[in-house]
Short mmCIF file of N, CA and C in Angstrom, two decimals:
data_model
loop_
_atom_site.label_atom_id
_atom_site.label_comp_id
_atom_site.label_asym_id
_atom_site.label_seq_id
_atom_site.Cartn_x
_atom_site.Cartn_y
_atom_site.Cartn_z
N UNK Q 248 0.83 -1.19 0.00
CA UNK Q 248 0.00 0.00 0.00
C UNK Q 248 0.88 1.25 0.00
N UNK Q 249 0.12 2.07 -0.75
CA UNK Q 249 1.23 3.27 -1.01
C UNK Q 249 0.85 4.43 0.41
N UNK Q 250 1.77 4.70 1.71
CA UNK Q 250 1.70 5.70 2.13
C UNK Q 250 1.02 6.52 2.01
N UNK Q 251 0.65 7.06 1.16
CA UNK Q 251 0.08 8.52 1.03
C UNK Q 251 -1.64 8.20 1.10
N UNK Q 252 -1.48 7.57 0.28
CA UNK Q 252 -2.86 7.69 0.41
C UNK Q 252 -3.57 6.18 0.48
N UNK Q 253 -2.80 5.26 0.61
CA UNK Q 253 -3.04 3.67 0.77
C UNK Q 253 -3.53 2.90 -0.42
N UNK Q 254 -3.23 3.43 -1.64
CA UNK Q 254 -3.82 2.88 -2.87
C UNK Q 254 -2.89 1.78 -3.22
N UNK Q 255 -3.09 0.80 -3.66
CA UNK Q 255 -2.26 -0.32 -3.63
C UNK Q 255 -0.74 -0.17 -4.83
N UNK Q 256 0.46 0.29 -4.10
CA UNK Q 256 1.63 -0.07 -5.00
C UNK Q 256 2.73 -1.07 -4.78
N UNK Q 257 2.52 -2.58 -5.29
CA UNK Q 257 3.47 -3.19 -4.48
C UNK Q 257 4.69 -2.85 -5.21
N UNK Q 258 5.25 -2.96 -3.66
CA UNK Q 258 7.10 -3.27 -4.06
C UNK Q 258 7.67 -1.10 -4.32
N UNK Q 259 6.79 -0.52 -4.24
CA UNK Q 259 6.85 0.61 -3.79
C UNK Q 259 7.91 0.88 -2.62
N UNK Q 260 8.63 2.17 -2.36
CA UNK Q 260 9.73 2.19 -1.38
C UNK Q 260 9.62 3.70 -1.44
N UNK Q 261 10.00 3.86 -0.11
CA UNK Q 261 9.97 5.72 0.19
C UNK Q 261 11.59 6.16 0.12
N UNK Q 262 11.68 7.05 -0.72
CA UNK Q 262 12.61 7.78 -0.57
C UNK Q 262 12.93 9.14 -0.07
N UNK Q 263 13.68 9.88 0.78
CA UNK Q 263 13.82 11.23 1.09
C UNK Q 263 15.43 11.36 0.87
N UNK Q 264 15.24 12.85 0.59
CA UNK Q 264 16.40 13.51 0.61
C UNK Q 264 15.90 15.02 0.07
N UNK Q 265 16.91 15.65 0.25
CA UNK Q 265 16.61 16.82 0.51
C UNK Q 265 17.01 17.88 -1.26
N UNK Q 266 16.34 18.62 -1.44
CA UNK Q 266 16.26 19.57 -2.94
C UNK Q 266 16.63 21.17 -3.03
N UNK Q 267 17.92 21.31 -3.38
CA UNK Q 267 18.26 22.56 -3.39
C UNK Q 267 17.84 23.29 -4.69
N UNK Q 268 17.70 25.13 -4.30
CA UNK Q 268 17.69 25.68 -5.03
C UNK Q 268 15.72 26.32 -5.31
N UNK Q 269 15.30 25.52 -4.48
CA UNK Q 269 13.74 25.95 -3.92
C UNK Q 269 13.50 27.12 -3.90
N UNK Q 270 12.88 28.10 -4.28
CA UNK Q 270 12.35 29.31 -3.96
C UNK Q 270 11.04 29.71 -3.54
N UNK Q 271 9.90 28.37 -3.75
CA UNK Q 271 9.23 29.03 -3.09
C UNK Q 271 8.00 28.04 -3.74
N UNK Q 272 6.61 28.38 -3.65
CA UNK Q 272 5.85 27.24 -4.10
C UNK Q 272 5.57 27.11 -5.42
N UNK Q 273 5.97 27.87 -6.26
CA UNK Q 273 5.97 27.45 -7.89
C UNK Q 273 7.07 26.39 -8.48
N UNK Q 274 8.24 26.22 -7.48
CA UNK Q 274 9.28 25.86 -7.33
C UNK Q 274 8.91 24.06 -6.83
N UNK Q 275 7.96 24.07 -5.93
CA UNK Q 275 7.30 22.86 -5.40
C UNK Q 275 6.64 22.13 -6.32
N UNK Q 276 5.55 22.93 -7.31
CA UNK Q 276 4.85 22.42 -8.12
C UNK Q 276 5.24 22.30 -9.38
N UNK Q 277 6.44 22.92 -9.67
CA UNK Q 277 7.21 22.31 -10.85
C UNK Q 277 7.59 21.08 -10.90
N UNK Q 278 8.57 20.62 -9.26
CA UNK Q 278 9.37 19.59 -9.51
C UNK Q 278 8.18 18.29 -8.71
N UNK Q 279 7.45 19.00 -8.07
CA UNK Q 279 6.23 17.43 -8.30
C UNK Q 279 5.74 17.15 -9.56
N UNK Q 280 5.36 18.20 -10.79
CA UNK Q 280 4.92 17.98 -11.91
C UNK Q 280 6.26 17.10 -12.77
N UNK Q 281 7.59 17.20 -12.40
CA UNK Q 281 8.78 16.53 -12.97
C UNK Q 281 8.43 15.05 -12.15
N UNK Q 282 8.85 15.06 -11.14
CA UNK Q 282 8.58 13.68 -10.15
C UNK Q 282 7.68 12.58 -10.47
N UNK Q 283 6.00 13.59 -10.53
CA UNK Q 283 4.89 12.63 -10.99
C UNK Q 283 4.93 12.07 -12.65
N UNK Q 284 5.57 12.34 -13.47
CA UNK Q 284 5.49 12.57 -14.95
C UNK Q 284 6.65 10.93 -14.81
N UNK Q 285 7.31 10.58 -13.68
CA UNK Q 285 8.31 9.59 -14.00
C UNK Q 285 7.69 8.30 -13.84
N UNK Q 286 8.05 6.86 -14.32
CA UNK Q 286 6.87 5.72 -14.38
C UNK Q 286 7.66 5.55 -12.63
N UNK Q 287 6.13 5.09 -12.45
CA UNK Q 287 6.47 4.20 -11.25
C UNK Q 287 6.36 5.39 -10.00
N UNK Q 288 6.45 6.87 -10.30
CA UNK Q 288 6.49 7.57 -8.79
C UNK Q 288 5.15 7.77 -8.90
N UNK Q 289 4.28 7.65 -7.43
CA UNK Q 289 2.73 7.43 -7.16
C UNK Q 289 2.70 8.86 -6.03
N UNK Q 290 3.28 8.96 -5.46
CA UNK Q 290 3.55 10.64 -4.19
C UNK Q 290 4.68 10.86 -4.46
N UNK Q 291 4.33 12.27 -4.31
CA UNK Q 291 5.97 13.51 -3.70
C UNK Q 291 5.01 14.25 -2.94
N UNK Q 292 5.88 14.52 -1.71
CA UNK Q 292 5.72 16.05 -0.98
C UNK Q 292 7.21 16.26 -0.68
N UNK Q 293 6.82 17.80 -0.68
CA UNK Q 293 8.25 18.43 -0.73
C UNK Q 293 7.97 19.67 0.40
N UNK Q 294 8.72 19.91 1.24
CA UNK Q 294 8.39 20.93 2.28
C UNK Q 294 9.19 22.22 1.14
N UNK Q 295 8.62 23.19 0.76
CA UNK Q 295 9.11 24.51 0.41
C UNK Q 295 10.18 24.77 1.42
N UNK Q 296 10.29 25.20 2.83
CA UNK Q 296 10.70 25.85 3.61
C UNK Q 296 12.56 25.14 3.68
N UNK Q 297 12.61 24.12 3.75
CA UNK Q 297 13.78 23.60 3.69
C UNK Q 297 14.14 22.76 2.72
N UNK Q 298 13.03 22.45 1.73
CA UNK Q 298 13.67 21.63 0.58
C UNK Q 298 13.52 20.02 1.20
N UNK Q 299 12.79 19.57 1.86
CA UNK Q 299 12.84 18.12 2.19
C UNK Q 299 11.89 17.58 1.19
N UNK Q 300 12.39 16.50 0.25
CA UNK Q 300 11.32 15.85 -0.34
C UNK Q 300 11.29 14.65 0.17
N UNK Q 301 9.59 14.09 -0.10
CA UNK Q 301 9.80 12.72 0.15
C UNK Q 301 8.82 12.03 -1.18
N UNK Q 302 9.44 10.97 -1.47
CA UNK Q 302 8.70 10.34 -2.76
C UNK Q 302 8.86 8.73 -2.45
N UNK Q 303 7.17 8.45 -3.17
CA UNK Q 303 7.28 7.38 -2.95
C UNK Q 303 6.95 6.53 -4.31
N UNK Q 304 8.12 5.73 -4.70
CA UNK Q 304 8.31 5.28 -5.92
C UNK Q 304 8.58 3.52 -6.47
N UNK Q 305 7.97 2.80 -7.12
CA UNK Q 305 8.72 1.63 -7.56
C UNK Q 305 9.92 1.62 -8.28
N UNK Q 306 11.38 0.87 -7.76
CA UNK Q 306 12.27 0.68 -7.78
C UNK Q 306 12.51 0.45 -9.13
N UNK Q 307 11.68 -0.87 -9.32
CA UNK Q 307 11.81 -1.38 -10.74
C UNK Q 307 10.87 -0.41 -12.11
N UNK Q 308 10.88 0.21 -11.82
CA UNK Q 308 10.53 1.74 -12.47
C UNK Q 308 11.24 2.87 -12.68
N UNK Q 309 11.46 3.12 -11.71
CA UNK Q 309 12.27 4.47 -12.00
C UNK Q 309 13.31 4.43 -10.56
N UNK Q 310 14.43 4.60 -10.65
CA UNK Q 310 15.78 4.26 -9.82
C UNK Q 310 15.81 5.49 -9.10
N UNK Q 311 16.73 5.75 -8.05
CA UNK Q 311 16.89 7.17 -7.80
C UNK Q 311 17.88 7.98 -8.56
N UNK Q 312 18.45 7.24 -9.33
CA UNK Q 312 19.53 7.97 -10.21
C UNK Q 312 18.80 8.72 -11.39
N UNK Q 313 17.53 7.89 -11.52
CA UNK Q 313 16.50 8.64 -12.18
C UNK Q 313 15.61 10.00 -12.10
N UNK Q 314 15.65 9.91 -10.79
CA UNK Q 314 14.82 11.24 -9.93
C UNK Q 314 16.04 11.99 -10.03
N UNK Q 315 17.16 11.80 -9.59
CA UNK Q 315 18.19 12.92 -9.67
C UNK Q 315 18.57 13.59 -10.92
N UNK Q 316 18.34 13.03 -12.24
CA UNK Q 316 18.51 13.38 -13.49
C UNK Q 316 17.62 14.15 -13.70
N UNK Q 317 16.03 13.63 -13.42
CA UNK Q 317 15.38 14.37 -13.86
C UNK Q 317 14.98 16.00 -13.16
N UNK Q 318 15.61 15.97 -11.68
CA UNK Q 318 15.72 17.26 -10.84
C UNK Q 318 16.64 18.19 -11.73
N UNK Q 319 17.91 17.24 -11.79
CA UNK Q 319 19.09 18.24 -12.53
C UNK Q 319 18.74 18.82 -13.70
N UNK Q 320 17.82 18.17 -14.71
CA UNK Q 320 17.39 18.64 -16.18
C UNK Q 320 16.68 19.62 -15.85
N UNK Q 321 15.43 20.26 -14.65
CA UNK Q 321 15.12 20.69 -14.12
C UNK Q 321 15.48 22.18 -13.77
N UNK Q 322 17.18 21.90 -13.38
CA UNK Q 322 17.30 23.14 -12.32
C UNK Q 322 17.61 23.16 -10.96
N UNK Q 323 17.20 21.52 -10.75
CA UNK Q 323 17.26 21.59 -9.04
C UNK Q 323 18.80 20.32 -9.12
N UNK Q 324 18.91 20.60 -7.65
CA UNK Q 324 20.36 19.85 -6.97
C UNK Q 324 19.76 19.03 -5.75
N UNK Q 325 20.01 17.98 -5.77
CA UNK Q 325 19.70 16.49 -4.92
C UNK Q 325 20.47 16.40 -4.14
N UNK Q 326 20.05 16.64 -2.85
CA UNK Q 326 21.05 16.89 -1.56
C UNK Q 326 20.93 15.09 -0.79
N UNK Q 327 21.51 14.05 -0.95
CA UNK Q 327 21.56 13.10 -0.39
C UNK Q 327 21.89 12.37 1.13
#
């Protein structure tokens, strides 16, 4: 079950780490609109205030080396 909202994702796994370069909430809803657009990620929340994201994604979908590419194409920097 997926965290967020309990809709069924097996084999789903939470990831956090933290997203530099945030300014503010247009900044939030960009890189959830990047995040959600990747196969396999089902949630992101991202705190504006310090840049904490958390996503919750299938592995065998999209890797985290994946989320970090697609931040960097972005604009943003993946604080690990």
């Amino acid at each position: 079950m997926c965290q967020g909202c309990g809709c069924p994702s097996a084999g789903s796994e939470l990831f956090s780490f933290r997203i530099d370069g945030i300014k503010g909430l247009e900044c939030v809803q960009r890189i959830e609109k990047v995040l959600l657009a990747l196969p396999g990620v089902c949630h992101v929340h991202i705190h504006a205030h310090d840049g904490l994201a958390k996503l919750e994604h299938n592995p065998s979908r999209t890797s985290v080396d994946d989320v970090v590419i697609a931040l960097n194409a972005a604009g943003y920097s993946v604080i690990c």
